[in-house]
Coordinates of C-alpha atoms in Angstrom, one line a residue:
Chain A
X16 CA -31.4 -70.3 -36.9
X17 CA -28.3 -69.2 -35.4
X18 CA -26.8 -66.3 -35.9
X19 CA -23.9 -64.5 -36.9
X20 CA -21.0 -65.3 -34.2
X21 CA -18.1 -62.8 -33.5
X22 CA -15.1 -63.1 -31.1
X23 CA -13.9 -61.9 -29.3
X24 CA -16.5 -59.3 -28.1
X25 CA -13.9 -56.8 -26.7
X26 CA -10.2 -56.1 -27.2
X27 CA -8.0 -53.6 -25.5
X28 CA -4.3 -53.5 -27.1
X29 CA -1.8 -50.7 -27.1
X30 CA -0.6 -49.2 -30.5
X31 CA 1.6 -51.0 -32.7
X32 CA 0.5 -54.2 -31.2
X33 CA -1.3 -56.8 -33.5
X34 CA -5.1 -58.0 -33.1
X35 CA -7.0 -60.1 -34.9
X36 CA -11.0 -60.9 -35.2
X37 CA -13.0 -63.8 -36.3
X38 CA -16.3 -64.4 -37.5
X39 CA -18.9 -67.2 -37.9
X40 CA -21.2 -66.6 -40.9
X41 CA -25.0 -67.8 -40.7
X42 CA -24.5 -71.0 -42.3
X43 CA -25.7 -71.4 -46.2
X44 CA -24.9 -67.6 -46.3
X45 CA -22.0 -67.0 -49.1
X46 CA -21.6 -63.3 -48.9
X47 CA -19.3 -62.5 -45.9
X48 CA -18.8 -58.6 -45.4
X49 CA -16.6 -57.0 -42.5
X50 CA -17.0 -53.3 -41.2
X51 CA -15.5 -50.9 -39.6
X52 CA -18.2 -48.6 -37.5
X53 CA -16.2 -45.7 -35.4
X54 CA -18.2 -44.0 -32.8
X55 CA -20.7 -41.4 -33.5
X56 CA -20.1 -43.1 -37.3
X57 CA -22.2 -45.5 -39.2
X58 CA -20.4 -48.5 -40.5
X59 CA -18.2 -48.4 -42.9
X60 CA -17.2 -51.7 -45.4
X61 CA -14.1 -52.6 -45.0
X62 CA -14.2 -55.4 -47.1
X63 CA -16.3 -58.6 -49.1
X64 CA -16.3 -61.7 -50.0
X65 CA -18.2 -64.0 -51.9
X66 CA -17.5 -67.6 -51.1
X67 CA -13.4 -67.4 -50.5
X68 CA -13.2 -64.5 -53.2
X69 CA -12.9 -61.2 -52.5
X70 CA -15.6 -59.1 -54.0
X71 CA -14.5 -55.4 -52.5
X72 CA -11.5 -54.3 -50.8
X73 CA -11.5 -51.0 -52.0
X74 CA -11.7 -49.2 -48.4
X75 CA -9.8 -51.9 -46.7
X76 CA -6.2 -49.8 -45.6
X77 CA -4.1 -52.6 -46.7
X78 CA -0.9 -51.6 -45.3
X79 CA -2.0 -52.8 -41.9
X80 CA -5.9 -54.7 -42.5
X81 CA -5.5 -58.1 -44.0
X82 CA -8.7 -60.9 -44.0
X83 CA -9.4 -64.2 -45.2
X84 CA -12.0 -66.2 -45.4
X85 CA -10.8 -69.7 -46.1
X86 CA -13.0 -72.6 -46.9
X87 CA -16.0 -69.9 -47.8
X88 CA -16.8 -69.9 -44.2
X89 CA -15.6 -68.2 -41.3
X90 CA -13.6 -65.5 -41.6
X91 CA -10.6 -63.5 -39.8
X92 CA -10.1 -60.0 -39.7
X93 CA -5.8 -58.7 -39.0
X94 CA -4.5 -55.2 -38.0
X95 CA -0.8 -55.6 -37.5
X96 CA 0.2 -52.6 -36.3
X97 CA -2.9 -51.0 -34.8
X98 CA -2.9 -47.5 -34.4
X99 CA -5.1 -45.1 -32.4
X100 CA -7.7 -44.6 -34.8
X101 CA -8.2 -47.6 -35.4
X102 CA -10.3 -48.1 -32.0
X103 CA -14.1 -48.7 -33.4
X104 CA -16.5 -51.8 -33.2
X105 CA -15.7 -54.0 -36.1
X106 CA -18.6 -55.9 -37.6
X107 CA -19.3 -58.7 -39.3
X108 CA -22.4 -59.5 -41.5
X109 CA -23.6 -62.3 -44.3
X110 CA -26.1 -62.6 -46.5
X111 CA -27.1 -65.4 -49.0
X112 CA -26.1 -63.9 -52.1
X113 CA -25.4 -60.3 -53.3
X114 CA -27.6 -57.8 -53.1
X115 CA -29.3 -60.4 -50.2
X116 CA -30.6 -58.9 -46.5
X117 CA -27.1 -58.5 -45.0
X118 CA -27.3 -60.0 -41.1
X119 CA -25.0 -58.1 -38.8
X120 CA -23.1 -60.5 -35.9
X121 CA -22.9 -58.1 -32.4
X122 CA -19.6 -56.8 -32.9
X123 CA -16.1 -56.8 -31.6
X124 CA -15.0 -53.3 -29.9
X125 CA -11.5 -52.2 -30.1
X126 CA -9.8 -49.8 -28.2
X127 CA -6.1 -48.9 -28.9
X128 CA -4.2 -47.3 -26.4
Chain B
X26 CA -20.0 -34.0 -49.6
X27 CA -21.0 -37.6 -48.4
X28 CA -23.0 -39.8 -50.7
X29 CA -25.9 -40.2 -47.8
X30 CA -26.5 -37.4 -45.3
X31 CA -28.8 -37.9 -42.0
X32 CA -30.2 -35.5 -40.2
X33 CA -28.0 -35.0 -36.7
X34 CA -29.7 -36.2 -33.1
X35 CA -30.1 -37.0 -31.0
X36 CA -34.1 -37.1 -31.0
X37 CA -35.7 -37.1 -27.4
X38 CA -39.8 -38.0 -27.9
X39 CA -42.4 -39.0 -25.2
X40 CA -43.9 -42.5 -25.4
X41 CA -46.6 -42.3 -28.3
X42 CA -45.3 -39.5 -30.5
X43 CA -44.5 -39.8 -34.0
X44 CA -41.2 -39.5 -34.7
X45 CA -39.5 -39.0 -38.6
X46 CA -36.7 -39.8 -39.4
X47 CA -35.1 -38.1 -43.0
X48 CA -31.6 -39.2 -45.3
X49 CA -30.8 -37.8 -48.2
X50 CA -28.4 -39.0 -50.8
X51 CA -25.9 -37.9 -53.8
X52 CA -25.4 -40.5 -55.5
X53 CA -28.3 -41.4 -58.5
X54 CA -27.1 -45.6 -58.9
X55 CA -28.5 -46.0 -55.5
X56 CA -31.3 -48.4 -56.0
X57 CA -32.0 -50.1 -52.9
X58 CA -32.9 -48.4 -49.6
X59 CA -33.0 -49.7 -46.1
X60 CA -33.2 -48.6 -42.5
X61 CA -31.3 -50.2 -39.6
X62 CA -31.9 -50.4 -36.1
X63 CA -29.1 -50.6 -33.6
X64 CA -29.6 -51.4 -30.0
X65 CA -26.5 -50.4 -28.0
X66 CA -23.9 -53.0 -27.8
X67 CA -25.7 -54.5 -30.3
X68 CA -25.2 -54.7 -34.7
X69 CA -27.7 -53.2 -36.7
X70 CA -30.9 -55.2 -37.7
X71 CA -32.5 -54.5 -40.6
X72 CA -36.5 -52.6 -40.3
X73 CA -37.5 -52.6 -43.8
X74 CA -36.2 -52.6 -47.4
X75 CA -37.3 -50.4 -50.2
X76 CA -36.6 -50.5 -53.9
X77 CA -38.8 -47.9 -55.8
X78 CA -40.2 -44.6 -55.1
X79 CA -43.2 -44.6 -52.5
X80 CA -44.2 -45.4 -49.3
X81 CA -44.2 -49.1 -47.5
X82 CA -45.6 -49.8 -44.3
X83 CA -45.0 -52.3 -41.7
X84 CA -46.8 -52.1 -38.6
X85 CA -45.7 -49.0 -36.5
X86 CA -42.9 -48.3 -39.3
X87 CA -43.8 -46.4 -42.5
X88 CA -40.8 -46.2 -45.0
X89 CA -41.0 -43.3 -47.7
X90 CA -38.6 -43.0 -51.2
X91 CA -38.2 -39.9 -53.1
X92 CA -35.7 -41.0 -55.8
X93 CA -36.6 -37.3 -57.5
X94 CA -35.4 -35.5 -54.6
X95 CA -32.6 -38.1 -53.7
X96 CA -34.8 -38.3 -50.6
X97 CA -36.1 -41.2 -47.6
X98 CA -37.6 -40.7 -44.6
X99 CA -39.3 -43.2 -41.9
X100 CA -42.3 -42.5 -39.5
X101 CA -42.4 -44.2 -36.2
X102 CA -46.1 -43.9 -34.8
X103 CA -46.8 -44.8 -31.6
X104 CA -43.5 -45.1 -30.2
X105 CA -42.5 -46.7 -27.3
X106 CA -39.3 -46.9 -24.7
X107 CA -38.2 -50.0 -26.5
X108 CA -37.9 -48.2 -30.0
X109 CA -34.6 -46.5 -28.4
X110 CA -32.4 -46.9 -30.7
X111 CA -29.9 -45.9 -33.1
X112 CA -31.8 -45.3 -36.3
X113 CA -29.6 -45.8 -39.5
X114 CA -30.4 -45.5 -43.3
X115 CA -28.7 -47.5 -45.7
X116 CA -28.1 -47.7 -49.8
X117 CA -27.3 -50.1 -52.6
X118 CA -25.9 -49.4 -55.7
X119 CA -27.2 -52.9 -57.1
X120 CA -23.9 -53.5 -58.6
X121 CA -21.8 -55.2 -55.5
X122 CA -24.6 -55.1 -52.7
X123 CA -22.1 -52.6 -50.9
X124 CA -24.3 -50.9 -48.2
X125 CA -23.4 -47.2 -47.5
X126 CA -24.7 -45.6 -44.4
X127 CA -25.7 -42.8 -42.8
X128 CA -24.7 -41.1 -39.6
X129 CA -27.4 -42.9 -37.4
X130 CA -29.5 -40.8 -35.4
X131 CA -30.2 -41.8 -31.8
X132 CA -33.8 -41.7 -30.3
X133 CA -34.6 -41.9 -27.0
X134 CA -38.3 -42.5 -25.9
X135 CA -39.4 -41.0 -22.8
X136 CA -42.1 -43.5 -21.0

């Protein structure tokens, strides 16, 4: 079974540019989660969906972070403008339902300059 | 204070010491506990799952809940170089599956 699929694995921009992440879900898996894991840091949800619906956004800083996940499947994850701090590995994960083992994909790391 | 504490690293062992790892937590909804382990470069992969109080074994990996004491802890035994890792515990309300995290701890095993 494959797994979860992110790209691009690394991303250097400078601040205020935009940037802009995808992910792959295990497939069958309707729970899509993305999260935010800053160095040092464990990871921190950004945000979740179940199917195409959003289930928690609550931590997601919305004034620059957007994501969709259209068709209940793959997923894209926005930051338009970046900033410094937001340079951290940004993960993605599914799981088949809620409250479901969440898989975690490997990743794509940021850096903002 | 955080809703899950973890107890700083990083934790240097030799091969085949036991090595513990502790979290403790604020928040009483947590129902659901979990550790992670996170190679580097790599996301975290869950080690075992808990749901009530008491201990749960897996091969090498022992997992421990103290819901009393808002308290889990993990043994290794018989580590090896490959368990070098970034150790992480995790929590679930129950109500949204949202995982919260601790810290990680990083362990390196000495061959």
């Amino acid at each position: 079974e494959a797994g979860v699929a992110q790209s691009p694995r690394y991303k250097i921009i400078e601040k205020r540019q935009s940037v802009a992440f995808w992910c792959n879900p295990i497939s069958g898996h309707a729970t899509l989660y993305w999260y935010q894991q800053i160095l040092g840091q464990g990871p921190k949800l950004l945000i979740q969906f179940q199917n195409n619906g959003v289930v928690d956004d609550s931590q997601l800083p919305k004034d620059r972070f957007s994501a969709e996940r259209l068709k209940g499947v793959d997923s894209t994850l926005k930051i338009q403008p970046a900033k410094l701090e937001d340079s951290a590995v940004y993960l993605c994960a599914s799981s088949l339902g809620l409250v479901e083992t969440q898989y975690f994909g490997p990743g794509t790391r940021l850096l903002v300059l | 204070q955080k809703e899950v504490e973890q107890d700083p690293g990083p934790l240097s062992v030799p091969e085949g010491a036991i090595v513990s790892l502790n979290c403790t937590y604020s928040n009483s909804a947590f129902q659901y506990f979990m550790w992670y382990r996170q190679y580097s470069r790599k996301g975290p992969e869950l080690l075992m799952y808990t749901y009530s109080s008491g201990n749960k074994e897996d091969g090498r990996f022992t997992a421990q809940v103290d819901k009393s004491s808002k308290y889990i802890s993990s043994f290794i035994r018989d580590s090896q170089p490959s368990d070098s890792a970034t150790y992480l515990c995790a929590m679930i309300s129950g109500a949204n599956s949202k995982l919260t995290f601790g810290k990680g701890i990083t362990l390196s095993v000495r061959p």
